[in-house]
Coordinates of C-alpha atoms in Angstrom, one line a residue:
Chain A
X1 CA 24.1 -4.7 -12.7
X2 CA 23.5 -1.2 -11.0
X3 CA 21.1 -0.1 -12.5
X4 CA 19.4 -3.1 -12.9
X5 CA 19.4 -2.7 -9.2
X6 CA 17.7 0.1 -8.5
X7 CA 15.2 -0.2 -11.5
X8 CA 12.6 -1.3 -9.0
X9 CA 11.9 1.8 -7.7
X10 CA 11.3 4.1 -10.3
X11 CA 7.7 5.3 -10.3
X12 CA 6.1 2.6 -13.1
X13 CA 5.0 4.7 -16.0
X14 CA 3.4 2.3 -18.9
X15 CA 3.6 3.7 -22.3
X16 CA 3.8 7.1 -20.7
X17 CA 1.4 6.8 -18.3
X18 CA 1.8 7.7 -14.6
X19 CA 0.4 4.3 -14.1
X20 CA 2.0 5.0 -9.8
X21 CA -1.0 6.8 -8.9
X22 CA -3.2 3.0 -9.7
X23 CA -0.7 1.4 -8.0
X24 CA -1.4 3.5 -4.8
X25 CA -5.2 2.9 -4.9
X26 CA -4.5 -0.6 -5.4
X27 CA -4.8 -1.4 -1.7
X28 CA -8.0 0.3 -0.8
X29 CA -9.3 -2.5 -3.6
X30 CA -8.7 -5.1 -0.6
X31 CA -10.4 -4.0 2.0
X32 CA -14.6 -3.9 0.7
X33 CA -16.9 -2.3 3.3
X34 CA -19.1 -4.0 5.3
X35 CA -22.7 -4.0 4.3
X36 CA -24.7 -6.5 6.5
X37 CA -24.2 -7.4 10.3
X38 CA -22.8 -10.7 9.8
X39 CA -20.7 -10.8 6.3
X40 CA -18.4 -12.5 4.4
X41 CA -15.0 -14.3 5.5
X42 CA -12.8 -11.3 4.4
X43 CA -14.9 -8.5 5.8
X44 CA -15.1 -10.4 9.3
X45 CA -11.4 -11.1 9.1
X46 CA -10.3 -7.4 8.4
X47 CA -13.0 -6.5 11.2
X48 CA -11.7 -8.2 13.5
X49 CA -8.2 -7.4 12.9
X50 CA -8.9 -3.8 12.8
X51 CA -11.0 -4.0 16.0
X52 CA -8.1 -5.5 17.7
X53 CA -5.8 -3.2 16.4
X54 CA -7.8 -0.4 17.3
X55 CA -8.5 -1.5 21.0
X56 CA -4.9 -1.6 22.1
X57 CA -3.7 1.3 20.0
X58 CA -6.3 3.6 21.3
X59 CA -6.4 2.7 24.8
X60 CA -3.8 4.8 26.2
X61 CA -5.1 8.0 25.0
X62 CA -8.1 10.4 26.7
X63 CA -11.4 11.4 24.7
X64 CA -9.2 13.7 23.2
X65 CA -7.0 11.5 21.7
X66 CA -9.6 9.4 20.9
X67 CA -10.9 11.6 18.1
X68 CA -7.7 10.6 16.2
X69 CA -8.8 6.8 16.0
X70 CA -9.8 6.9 12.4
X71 CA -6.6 8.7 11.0
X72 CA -4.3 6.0 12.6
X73 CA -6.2 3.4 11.5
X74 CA -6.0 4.2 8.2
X75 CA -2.5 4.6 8.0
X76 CA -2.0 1.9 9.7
X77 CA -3.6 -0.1 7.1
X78 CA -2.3 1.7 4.2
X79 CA 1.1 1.3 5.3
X80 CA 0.7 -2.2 6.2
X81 CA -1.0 -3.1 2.1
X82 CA 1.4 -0.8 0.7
X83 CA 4.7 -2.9 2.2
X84 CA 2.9 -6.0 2.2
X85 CA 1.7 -6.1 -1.3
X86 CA 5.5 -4.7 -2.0
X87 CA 6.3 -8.3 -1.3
X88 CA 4.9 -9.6 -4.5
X89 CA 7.2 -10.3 -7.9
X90 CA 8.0 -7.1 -9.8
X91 CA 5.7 -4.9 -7.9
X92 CA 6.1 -1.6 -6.6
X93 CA 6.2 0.0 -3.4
X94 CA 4.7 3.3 -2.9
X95 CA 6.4 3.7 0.6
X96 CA 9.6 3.4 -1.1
X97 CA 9.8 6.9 -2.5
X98 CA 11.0 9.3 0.3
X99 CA 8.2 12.0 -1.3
X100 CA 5.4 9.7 0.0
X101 CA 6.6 9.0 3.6
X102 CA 7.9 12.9 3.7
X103 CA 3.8 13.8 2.6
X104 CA 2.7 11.6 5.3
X105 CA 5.0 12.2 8.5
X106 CA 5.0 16.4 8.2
X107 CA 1.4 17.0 8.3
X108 CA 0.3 14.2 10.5
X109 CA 3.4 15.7 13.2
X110 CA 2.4 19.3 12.4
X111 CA -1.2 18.2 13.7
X112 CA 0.3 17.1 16.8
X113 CA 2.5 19.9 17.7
X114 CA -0.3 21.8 17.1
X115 CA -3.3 20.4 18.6
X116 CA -0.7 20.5 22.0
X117 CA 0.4 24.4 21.5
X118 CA -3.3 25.1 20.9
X119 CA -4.8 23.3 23.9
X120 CA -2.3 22.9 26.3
X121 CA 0.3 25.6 25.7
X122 CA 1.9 25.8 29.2
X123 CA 2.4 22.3 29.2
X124 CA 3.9 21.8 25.8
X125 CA 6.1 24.7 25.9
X126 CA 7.3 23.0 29.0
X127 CA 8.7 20.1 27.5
X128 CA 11.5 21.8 26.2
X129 CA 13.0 21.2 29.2
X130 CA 13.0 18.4 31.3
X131 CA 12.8 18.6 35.5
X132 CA 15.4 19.2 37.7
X133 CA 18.2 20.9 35.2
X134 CA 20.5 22.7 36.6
X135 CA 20.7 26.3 35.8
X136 CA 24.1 26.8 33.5
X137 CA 23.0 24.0 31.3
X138 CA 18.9 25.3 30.4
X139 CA 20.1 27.1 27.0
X140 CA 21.6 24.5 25.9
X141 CA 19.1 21.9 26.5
X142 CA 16.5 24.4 25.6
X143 CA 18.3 24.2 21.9
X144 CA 18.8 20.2 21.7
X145 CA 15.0 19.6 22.6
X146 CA 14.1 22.2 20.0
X147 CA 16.5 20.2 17.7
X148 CA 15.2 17.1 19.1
X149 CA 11.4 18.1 18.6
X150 CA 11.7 19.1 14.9
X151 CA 13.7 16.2 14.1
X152 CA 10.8 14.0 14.5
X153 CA 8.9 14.0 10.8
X154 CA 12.5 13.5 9.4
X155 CA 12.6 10.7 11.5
X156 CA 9.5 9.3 11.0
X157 CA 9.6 9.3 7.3
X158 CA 13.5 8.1 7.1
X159 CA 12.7 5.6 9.1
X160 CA 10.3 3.9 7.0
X161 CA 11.6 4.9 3.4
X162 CA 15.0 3.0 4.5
X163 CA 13.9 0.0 5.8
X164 CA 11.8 -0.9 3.3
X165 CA 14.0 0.3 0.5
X166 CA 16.5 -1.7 2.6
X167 CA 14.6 -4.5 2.5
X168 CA 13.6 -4.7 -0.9
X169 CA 17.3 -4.1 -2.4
X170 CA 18.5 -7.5 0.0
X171 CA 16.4 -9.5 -1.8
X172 CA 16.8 -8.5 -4.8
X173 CA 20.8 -8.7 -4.1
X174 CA 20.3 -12.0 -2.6
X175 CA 18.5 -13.5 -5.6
X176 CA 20.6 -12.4 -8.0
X177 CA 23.1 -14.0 -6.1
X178 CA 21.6 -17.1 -6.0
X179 CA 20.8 -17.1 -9.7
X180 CA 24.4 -16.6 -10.6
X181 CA 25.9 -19.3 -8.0
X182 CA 23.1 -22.0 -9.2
X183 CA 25.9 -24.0 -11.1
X184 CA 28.2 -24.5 -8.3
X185 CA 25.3 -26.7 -6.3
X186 CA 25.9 -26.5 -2.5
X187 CA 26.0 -23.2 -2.2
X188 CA 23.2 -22.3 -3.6
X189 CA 21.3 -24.0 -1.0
X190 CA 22.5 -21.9 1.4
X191 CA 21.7 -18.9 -0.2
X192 CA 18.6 -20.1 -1.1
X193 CA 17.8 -20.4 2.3
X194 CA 18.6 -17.2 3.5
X195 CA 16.6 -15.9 0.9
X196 CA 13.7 -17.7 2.7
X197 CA 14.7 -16.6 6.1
X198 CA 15.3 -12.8 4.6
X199 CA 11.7 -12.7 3.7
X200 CA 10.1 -14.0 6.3
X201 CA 12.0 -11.5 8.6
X202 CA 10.6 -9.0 6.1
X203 CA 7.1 -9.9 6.6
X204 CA 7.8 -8.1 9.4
X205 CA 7.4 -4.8 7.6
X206 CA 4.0 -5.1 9.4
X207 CA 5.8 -4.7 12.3
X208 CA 7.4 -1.8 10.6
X209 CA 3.8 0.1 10.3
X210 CA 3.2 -0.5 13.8
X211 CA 6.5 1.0 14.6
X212 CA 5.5 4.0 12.7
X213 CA 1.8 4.3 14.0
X214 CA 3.1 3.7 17.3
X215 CA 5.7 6.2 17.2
X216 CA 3.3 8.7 15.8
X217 CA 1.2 8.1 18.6
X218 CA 3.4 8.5 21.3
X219 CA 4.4 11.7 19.6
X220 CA 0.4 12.4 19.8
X221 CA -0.2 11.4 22.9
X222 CA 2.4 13.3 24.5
X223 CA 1.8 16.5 23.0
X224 CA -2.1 16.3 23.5
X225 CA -2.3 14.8 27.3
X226 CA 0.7 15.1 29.1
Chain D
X1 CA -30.6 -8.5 -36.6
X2 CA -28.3 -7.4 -39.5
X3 CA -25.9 -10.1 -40.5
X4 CA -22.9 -9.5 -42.9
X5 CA -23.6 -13.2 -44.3
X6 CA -20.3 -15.2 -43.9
X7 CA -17.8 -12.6 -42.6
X8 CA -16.1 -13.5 -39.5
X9 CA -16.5 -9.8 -37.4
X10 CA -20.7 -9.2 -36.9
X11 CA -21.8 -5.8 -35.8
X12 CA -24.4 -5.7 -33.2
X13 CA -27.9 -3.6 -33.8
X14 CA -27.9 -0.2 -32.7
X15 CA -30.5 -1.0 -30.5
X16 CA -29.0 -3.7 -28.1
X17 CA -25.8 -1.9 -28.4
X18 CA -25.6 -0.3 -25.0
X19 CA -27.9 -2.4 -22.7
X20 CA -25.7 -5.7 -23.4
X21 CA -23.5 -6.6 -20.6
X22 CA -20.1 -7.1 -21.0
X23 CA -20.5 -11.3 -20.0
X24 CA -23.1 -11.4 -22.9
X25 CA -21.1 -10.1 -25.5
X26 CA -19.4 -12.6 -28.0
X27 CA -16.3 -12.4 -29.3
X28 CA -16.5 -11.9 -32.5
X29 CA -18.8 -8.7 -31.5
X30 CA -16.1 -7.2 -29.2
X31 CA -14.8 -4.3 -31.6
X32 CA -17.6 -2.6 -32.1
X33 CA -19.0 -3.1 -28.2
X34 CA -16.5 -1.5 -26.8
X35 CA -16.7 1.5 -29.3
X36 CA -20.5 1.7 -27.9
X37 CA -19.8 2.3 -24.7
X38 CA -19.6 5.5 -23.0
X39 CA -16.0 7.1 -22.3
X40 CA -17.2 10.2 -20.1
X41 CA -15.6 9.7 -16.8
X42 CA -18.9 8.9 -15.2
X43 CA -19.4 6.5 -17.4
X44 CA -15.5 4.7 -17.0
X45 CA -15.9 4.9 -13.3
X46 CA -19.8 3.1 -13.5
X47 CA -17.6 0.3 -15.7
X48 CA -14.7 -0.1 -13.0
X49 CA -17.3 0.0 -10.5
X50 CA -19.6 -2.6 -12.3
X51 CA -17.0 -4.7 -12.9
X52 CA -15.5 -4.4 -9.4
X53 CA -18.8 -5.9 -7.9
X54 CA -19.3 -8.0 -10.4
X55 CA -16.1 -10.2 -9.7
X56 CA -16.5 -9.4 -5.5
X57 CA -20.1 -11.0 -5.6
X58 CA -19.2 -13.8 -7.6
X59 CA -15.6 -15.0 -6.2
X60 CA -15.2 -13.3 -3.2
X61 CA -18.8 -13.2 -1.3
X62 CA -19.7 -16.7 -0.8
X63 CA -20.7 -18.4 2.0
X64 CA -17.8 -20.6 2.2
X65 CA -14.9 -18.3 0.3
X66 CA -11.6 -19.5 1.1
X67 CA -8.0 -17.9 -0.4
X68 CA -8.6 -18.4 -3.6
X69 CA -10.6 -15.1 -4.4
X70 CA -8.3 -12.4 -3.4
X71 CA -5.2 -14.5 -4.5
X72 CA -6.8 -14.2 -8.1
X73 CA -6.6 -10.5 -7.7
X74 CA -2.9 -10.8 -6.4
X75 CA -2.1 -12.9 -9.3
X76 CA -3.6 -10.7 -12.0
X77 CA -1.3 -7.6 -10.1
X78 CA 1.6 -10.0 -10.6
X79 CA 0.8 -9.8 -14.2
X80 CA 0.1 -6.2 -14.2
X81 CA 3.3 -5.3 -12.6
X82 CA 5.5 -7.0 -15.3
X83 CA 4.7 -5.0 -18.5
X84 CA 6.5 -2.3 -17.2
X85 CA 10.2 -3.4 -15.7
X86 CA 9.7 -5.6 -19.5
X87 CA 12.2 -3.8 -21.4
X88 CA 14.6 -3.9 -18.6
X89 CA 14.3 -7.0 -18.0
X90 CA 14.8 -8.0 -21.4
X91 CA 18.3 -7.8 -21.4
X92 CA 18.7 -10.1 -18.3
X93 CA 19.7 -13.8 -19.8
X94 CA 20.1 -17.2 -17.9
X95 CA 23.4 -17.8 -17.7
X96 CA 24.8 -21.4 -19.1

């Protein structure tokens, strides 16, 4: 039974074939372009989902930040296919594999820190150390922000990788254990339900996206606006 | 056209060959279309792409589409996703 556990997250390869990199693109099949002004019920769906997405996630930042609106949009969206399309019978999650959330978090941060240092480098400097320290206590502080600031990609990717890795090995866990306890009736009804419960709390990987994209952005916006 | 007189696979004129589309093709014909058609990767990607808005213009772009275009596609990944976790999952059994 362990490995049967974990079997699910072994990149797919069929007959050989690194068959992960389809599953990737997958997503981007979902979401067709608009063409005309008024289309079809999908495309105006998505548009207007993305639209409202993209007014309240972009109205806290200047004209600066603003320039970013396309990037978190897009990773919102991927990440929100990728775990919700992780949902399905025997698929697989790309956001499972730590390499994949590692690739997203550490350039997108870099950006960040950078864009700050390179525009406002007095001010980002500065938030090594908060106001109002008293004097014996700067080095130190001055090393635990540092800590603090770098630990933020780790984070980020972490983060996601283990809640939906999480996620996915509960349910599997929980219906195996449902399968084995099906003779002894009353039970199983239980379990059964909590299956049903567990995933519907694990829709909420969407929620998990926007706590990435949201943290990202806060990251972004405070290293860009002050 | 040629016809190989009562033999169940019939090969299809050079000519027509590479002009047919792939919803005009019969069965019995299938072999020797698919050995017609071009494998450069321009011409893989113009058959994904063909066939991509081929099956968006038909199931997914009507006026009145409901869930039942994209849920075909989700059902067909379902599939997809089960050839390869098959010889793992062969040795799982119900128990009695």
């Amino acid at each position: 039974m362990n490995e049967n556990l974990f079997s699910s997250f072994i990149t797919p390869t069929m007959m050989g074939l690194p068959i992960v990199i389809i599953i990737t693109m997958f997503p981007s099949i979902m979401f067709p372009s608009p063409t005309r002004l008024i289309n079809n019920r999908l495309i105006s769906i998505q548009q207007w989902l993305v639209q409202l997405t993209s007014k309240q996630m972009l109205s806290i930042h200047n004209q600066k930040g603003q320039t970013w609106a396309l990037m978190l949009m897009s990773l919102i969206l991927f990440i929100g296919s990728t775990n919700l399309l992780g949902l399905l019978p025997h698929s697989f999650t790309p956001t499972t594999q730590l390499s994949l959330n590692l690739g997203m978090a550490i350039p997108l941060w870099a950006g960040t820190v950078i864009t700050g240092f390179r525009h406002k480098t007095k001010a980002s400097l500065a938030h090594f150390l908060p106001q109002g320290t008293p004097l014996p206590l700067i080095p130190m502080l001055i090393i635990i922000e540092t800590i603090s600031l770098f630990i933020q990609p780790m984070a980020l990717a972490v983060r996601l990788t283990a809640n939906i890795t999480a996620g996915h090995l509960l349910i599997h866990l929980i219906g195996g254990a449902t399968l084995a306890l099906m003779n002894i009736s009353t039970v199983t009804a239980m379990v059964t339900f909590t299956i049903l419960v567990l995933l519907t709390i694990l829709e909420f990987a969407v929620a998990l996206i926007q706590a990435y994209v949201f943290t990202l952005l806060v990251s972004l916006y405070l290293h860009d606006n002050t | 056209g040629a016809h190989t007189g009562s033999k169940m696979v019939s090969v299809i004129p050079v000519k027509e060959k590479k002009l047919m589309d792939v919803m005009d093709v019969k069965l019995g014909e299938l072999p020797s279309w698919i050995l017609m058609q071009d494998f450069t990767p321009k011409g893989t990607f113009g058959a994904f792409q063909g066939s991509y808005y081929r099956y968006y213009n038909k199931y997914v772009k009507v006026k009145k589409g409901g869930i039942a275009g994209i849920s075909m596609v989700l059902a067909a990944y379902v599939v997809f996703n089960y050839f390869p976790y098959y010889k793992e999952l062969k040795h799982e059994q119900i128990r009695k």
